[in-house]
XYZ file of C-alpha atoms in Angstrom:
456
model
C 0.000 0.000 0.000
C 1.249 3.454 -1.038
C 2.039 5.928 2.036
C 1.912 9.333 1.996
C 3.839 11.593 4.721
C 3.045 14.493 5.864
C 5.599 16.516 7.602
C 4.759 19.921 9.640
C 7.774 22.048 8.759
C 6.081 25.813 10.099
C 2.464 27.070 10.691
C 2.073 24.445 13.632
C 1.560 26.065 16.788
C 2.493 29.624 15.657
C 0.705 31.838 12.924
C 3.807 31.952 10.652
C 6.273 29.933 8.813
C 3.627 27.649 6.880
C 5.282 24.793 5.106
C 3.449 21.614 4.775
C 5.532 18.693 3.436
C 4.092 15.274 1.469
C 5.735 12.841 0.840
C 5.602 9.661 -0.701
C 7.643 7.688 -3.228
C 5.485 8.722 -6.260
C 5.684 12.529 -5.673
C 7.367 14.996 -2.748
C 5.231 18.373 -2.782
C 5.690 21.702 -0.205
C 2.134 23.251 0.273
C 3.291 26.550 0.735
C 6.904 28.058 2.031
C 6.807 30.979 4.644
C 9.233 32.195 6.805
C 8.429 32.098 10.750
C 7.979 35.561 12.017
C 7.571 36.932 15.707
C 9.834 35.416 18.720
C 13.826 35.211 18.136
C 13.272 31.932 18.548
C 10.732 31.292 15.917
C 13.135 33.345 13.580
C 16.510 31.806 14.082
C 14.232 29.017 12.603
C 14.858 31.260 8.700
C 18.518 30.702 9.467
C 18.144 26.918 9.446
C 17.822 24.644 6.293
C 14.992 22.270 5.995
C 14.789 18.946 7.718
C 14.074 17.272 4.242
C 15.788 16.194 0.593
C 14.848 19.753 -0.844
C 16.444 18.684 -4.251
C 14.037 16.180 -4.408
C 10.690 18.495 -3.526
C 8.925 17.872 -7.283
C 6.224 21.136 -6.202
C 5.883 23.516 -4.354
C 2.095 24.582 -4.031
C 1.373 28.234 -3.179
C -2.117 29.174 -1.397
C -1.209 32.933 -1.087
C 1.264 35.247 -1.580
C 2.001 36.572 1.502
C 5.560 36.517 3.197
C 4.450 33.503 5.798
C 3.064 31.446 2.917
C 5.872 32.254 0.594
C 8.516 34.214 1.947
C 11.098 30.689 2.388
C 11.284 30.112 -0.878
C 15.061 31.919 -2.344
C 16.459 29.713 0.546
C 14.648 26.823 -1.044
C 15.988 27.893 -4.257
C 19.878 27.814 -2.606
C 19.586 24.742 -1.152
C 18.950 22.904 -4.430
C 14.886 22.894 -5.083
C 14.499 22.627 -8.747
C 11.231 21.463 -9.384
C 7.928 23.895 -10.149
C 6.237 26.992 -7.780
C 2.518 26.648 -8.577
C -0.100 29.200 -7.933
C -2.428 31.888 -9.386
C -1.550 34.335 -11.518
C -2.081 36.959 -9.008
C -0.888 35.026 -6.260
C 2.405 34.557 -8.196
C 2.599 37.748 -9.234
C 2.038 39.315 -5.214
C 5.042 36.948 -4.080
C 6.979 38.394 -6.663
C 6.845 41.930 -5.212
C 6.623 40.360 -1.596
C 10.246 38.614 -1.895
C 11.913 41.777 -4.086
C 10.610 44.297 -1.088
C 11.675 41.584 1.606
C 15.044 41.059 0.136
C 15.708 44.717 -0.245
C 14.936 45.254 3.297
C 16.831 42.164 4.512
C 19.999 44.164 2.595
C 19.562 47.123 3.669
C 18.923 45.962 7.454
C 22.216 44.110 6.868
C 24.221 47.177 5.592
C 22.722 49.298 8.208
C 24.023 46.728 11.107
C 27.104 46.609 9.718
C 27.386 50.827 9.364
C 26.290 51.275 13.006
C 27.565 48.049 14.327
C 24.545 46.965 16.352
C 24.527 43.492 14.795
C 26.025 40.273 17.226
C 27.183 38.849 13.302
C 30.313 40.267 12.046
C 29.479 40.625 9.818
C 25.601 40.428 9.817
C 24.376 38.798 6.258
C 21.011 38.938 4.791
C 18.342 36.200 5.113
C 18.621 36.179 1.153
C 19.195 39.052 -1.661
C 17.463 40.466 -4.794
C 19.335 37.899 -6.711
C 18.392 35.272 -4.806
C 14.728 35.867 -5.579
C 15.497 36.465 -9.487
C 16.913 32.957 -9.443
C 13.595 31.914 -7.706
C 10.993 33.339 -9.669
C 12.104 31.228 -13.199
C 10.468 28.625 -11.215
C 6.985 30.386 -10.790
C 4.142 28.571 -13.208
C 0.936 30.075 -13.207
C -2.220 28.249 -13.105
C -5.959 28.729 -13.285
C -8.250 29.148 -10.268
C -10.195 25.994 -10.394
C -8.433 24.281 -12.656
C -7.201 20.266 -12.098
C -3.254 19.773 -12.431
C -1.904 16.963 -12.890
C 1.101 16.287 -10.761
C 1.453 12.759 -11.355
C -0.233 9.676 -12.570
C -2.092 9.395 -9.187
C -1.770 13.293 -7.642
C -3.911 15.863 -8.566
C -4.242 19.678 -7.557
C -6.999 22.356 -7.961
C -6.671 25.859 -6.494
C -9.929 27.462 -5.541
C -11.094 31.238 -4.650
C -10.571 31.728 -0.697
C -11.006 35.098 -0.336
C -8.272 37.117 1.904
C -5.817 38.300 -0.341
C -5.940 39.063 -4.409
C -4.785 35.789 -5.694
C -5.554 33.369 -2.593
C -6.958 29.969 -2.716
C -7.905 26.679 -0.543
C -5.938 24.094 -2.174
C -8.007 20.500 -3.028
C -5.160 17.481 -3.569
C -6.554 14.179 -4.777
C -4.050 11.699 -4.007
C -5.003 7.886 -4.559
C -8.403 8.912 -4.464
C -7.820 10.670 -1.176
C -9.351 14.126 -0.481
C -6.476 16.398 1.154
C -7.718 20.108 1.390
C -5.415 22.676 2.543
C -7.190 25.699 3.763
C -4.545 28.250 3.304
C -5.699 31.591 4.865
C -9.880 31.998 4.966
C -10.904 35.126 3.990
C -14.300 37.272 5.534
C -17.905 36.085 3.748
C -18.199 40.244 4.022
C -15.259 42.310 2.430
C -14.429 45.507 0.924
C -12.854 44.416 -1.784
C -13.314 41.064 -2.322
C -16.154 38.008 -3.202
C -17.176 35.702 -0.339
C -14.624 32.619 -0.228
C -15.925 28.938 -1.497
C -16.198 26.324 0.285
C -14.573 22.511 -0.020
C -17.487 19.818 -0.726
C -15.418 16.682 0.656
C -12.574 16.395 2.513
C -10.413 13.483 3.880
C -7.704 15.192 5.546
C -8.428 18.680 6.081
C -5.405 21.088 7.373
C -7.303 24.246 8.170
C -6.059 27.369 9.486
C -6.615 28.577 12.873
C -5.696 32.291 13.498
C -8.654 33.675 14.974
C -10.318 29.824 16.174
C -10.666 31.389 19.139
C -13.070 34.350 18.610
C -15.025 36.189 16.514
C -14.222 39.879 14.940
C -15.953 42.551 16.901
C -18.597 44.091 15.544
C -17.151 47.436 15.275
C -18.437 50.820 13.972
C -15.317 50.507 11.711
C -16.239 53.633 9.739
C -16.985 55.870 13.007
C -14.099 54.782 14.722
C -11.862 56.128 11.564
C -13.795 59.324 11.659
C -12.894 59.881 15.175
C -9.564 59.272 14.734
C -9.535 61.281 11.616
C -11.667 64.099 13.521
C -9.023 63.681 16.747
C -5.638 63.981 14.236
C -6.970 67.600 12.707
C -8.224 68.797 16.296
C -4.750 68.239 17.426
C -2.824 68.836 14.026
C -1.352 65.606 14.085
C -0.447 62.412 12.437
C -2.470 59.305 12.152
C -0.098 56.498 11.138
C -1.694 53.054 10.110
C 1.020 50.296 10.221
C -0.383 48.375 6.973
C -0.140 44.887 5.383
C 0.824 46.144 1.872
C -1.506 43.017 0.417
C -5.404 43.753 0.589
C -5.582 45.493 3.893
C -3.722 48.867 2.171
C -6.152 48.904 -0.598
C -9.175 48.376 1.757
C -8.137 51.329 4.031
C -7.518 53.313 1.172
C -10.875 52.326 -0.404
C -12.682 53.222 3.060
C -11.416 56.379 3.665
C -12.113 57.386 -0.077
C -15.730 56.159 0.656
C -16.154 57.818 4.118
C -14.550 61.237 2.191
C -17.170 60.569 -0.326
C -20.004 60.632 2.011
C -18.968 63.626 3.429
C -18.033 62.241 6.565
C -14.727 63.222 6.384
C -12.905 66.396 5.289
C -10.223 65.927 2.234
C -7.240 65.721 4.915
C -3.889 64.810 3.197
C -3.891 61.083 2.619
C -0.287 59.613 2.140
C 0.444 55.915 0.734
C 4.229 55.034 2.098
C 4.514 51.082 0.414
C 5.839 50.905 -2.985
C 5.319 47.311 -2.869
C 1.534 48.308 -2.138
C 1.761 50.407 -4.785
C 2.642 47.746 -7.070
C -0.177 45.325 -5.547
C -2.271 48.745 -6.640
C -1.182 47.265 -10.387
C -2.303 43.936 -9.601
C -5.733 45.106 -8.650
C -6.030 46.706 -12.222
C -4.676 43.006 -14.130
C -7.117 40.891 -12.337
C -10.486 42.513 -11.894
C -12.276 39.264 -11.623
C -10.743 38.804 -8.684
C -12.153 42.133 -6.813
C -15.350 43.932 -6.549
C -14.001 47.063 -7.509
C -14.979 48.460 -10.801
C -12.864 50.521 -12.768
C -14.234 53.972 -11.813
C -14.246 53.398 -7.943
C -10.840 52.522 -8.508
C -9.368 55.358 -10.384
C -11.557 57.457 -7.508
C -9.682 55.418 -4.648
C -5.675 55.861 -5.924
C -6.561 59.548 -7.246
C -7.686 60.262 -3.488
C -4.455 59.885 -1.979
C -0.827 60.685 -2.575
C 1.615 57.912 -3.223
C 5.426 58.440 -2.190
C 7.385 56.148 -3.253
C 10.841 57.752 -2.349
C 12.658 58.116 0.546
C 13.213 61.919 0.094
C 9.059 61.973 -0.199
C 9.079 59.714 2.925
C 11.031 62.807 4.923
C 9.133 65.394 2.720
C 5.809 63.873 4.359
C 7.117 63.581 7.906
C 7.976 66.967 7.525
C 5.068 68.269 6.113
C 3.269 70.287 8.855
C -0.585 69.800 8.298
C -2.827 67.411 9.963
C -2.579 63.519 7.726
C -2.901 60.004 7.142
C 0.342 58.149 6.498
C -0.354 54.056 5.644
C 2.723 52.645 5.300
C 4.178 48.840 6.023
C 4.705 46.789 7.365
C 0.979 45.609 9.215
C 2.938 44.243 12.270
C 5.622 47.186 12.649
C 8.195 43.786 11.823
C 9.961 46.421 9.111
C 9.754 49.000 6.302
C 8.724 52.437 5.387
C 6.593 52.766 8.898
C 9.437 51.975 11.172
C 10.816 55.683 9.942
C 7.162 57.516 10.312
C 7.016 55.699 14.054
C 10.826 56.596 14.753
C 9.894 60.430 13.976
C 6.646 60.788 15.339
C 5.410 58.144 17.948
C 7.266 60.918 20.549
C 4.811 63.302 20.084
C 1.376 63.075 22.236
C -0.363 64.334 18.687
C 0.702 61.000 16.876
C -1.835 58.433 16.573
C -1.238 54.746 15.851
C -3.682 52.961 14.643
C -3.106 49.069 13.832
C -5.397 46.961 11.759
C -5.481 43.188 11.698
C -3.619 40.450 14.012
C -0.551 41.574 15.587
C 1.717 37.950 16.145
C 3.770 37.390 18.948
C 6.694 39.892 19.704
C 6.296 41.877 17.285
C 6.353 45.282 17.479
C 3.128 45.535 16.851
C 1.775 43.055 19.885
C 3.914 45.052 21.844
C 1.923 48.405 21.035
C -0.920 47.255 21.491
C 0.110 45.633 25.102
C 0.908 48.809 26.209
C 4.580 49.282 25.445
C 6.253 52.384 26.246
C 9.456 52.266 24.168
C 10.375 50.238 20.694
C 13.662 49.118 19.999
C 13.994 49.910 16.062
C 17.697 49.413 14.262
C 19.354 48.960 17.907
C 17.822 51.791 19.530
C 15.069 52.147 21.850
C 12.488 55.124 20.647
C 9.960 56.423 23.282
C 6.225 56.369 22.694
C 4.027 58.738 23.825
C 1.610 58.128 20.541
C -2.048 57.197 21.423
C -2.716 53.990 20.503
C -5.549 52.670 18.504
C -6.623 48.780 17.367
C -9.681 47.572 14.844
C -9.981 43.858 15.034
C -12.797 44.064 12.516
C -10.678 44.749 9.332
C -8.658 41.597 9.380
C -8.655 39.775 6.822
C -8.844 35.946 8.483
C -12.094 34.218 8.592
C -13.418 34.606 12.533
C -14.565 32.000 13.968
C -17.634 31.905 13.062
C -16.851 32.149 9.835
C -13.910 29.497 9.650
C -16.646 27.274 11.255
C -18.980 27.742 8.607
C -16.731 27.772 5.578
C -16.332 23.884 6.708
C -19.817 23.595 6.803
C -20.500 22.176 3.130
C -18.528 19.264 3.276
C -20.498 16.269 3.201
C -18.416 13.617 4.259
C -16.857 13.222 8.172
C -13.198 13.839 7.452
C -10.691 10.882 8.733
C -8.667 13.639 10.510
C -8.799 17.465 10.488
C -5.476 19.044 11.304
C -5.632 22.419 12.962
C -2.340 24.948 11.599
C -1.494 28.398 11.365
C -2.429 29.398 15.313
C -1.308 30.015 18.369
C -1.789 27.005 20.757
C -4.251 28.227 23.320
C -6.388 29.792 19.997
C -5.989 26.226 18.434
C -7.056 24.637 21.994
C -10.572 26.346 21.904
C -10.735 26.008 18.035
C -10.254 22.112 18.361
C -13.288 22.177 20.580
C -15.842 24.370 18.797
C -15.587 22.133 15.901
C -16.010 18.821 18.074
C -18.810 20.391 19.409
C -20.418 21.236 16.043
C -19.398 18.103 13.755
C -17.913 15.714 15.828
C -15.003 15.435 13.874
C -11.822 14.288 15.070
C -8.812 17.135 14.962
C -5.400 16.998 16.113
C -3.068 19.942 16.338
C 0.688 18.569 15.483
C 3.648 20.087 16.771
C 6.312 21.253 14.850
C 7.834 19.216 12.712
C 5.814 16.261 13.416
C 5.220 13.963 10.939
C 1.980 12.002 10.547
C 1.302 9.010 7.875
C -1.713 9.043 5.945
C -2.785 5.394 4.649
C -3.719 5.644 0.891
């Protein structure tokens, strides 16, 4: 009888790092490749190679684009992975601009530690460069959402519409006529920007993510709270920074606070868009329109309604500026880029605002904001706070609980195991309960890098 492996490189008790190994002696596939972000611990993790025969890894299976789903994959590339990087077109083409802006800042972080000598490494070395992620991308094959791939005589793939981000799917994986679903990321059945997610109709083995398994999204004014804070930041001619994912959540603030400036509920305060790789994932938007709800005008509206810098001299020209605005700029977690400068500048002053959006993992900068702290150490130094803080749950864009609950709820079959990933354990803990309690099924949350066999 034919055995299939399944090895749980990252995503298994933490939010990050997802990396899902199969294997079996007719085909070796990753389902997905992130790097682990959050703890030291977690990260020294990057630094490490795989546990497996990467030069024998036929696939590598991409749900989303974002940097824990794909950001591993140069250091897959350099040590020896030769086979094919699957996704959507969209998805493929995010990652793209994901690992260029990661392994621009992962040079420039090096060359700065080196400069000002804050680094333990002498010298300190990036996690990977720019032409580590050229060699990567001639790998990159685009596929169709919902289309079958054949892998191999007995391994099929199909990549279906998940919501969350532009580009994301739930991956389906017949293998020997067994059902493997991979959930990826769940997006909201209610978003600004994009359809409601579909939903898997069988299901074997089903690895399903777990980031908010505890809870449900609050249901937040989300549009009055902004007006406050927008209200609040001109009363007090200040700044209201919003530490950003550059994927999906930039475009829906942007799209929001066009709307709410529409309506007349806000005035036309000075809107500034600090990403350029949001910027670019602006250009994706306009490729793939089936993908979105936006329609062409409300687009051309949204990015005419706010200024985009893409410099570094217009990243000091806005700081400077002296008038009440809106800076987004990334990273969504505070973990790096073009915020890190906006928070070193102005989180002193009592008239800064800092709003974050979304899930803030463990030790981040970000968690640590929002628990209150009352200095950030940024590029070796530690920077005072005195900026108000300010959180909305509501905007993520993870399925709550609720929602992660029902997106299971078409599947007609009881699933042989469900395997709960991408969570933190105590979330996973209650998660692994709600759905006993509602289907009865039988879940087990694997450590990392267990491995598990799956009879076929």
């Amino acid at each position: 009888m034919e055995k299939l492996q399944v090895q749980f490189l990252g995503g298994s008790g933490t939010v990050t790092g997802s990396k899902f190994y199969l294997n079996s002696e007719e085909i070796k596939i990753l389902v997905d490749c992130g790097v682990f972000q959050g703890t030291k611990e977690l990260r020294k993790q990057n630094w490490e190679p795989l546990p497996i025969q990467v030069d024998e890894v036929d696939f590598v299976l991409l749900t989303h684009g974002h940097l824990d789903h794909c950001g591993y994959l140069p250091l897959l590339v350099k040590q020896g992975f030769k086979g094919n990087i699957l996704g959507t077109a969209p998805t493929l083409e995010i990652a793209k601009i994901i690992l260029e802006d990661s392994a621009k800042i992962h040079e420039e972080e090096a060359e700065r530690a080196n400069a000002e000598g804050y680094s333990k490494h002498d010298p300190a070395l990036p996690l990977y460069t720019q032409d580590d992620v050229v060699r990567t991308l001639k790998f990159f094959k685009s596929i169709e959402e919902g289309e079958t791939v054949m892998l191999s005589p007995n391994c099929t793939a199909c990549f279906k519409y998940n919501g969350h981000i532009i580009g994301s799917t739930y991956i389906e994986m017949i293998f020997h006529g067994k059902v493997l679903v991979f959930s990826g990321d769940v997006g909201r059945e209610e978003d600004h920007l994009l359809h409601p997610p579909k939903r898997p109709q069988w299901a074997d083995y089903l690895f399903v993510e777990s980031t908010y398994g505890d809870k449900d999204h609050p249901d937040e004014d989300v549009e009055g709270i902004i007006q406050d804070l927008v209200d609040q930041t001109i009363r007090e001619r200040g700044t209201l920074i919003i530490p950003s994912f550059a994927v999906e959540r930039l475009q829906s603030l942007m799209y929001l606070l066009w709307k709410l400036y529409d309506k007349n509920k806000i005035p036309n305060i000075p809107i500034f868009v600090d990403s350029p790789m949001g910027i670019n994932v602006l250009e994706v938007f306009e490729r793939h329109p089936d993908w979105h709800k936006l329609d062409p005008r409300e687009y051309k509206n949204m990015c005419n309604h706010v200024t985009l810098v893409s410099s570094y001299r217009e990243t000091w020209e806005t700081i400077d500026d002296p008038r009440p605005k809106i800076v987004i700029a990334g990273s969504g977690m505070v973990t790096g880029g073009r915020v890190l400068t906006y928070i070193k500048q102005l989180a002193e002053k009592k008239s800064t605002t800092i709003l974050l959006v979304g899930f803030q993992a463990e030790e981040t900068r970000g968690r640590k904001l929002l628990e209150g702290a009352t200095e950030l150490k940024m590029y070796g130094k530690y920077i005072p706070i005195r900026a108000k803080v300010a959180h909305l749950e509501s905007l993520s864009a993870h399925a709550g609980q609720s929602e992660l609950l029902s997106w299971m709820e078409d599947i007609k079959n009881v699933p042989e195991k469900v395997f709960l990933v991408h969570g933190e354990k105590e979330t996973m803990a209650i998660y692994k309960d709600k759905i006993h309690e509602k289907y009865r099924w039988n879940c087990h949350i694997p450590d990392l890098y267990e491995t598990v066999e799956i009879p076929i």
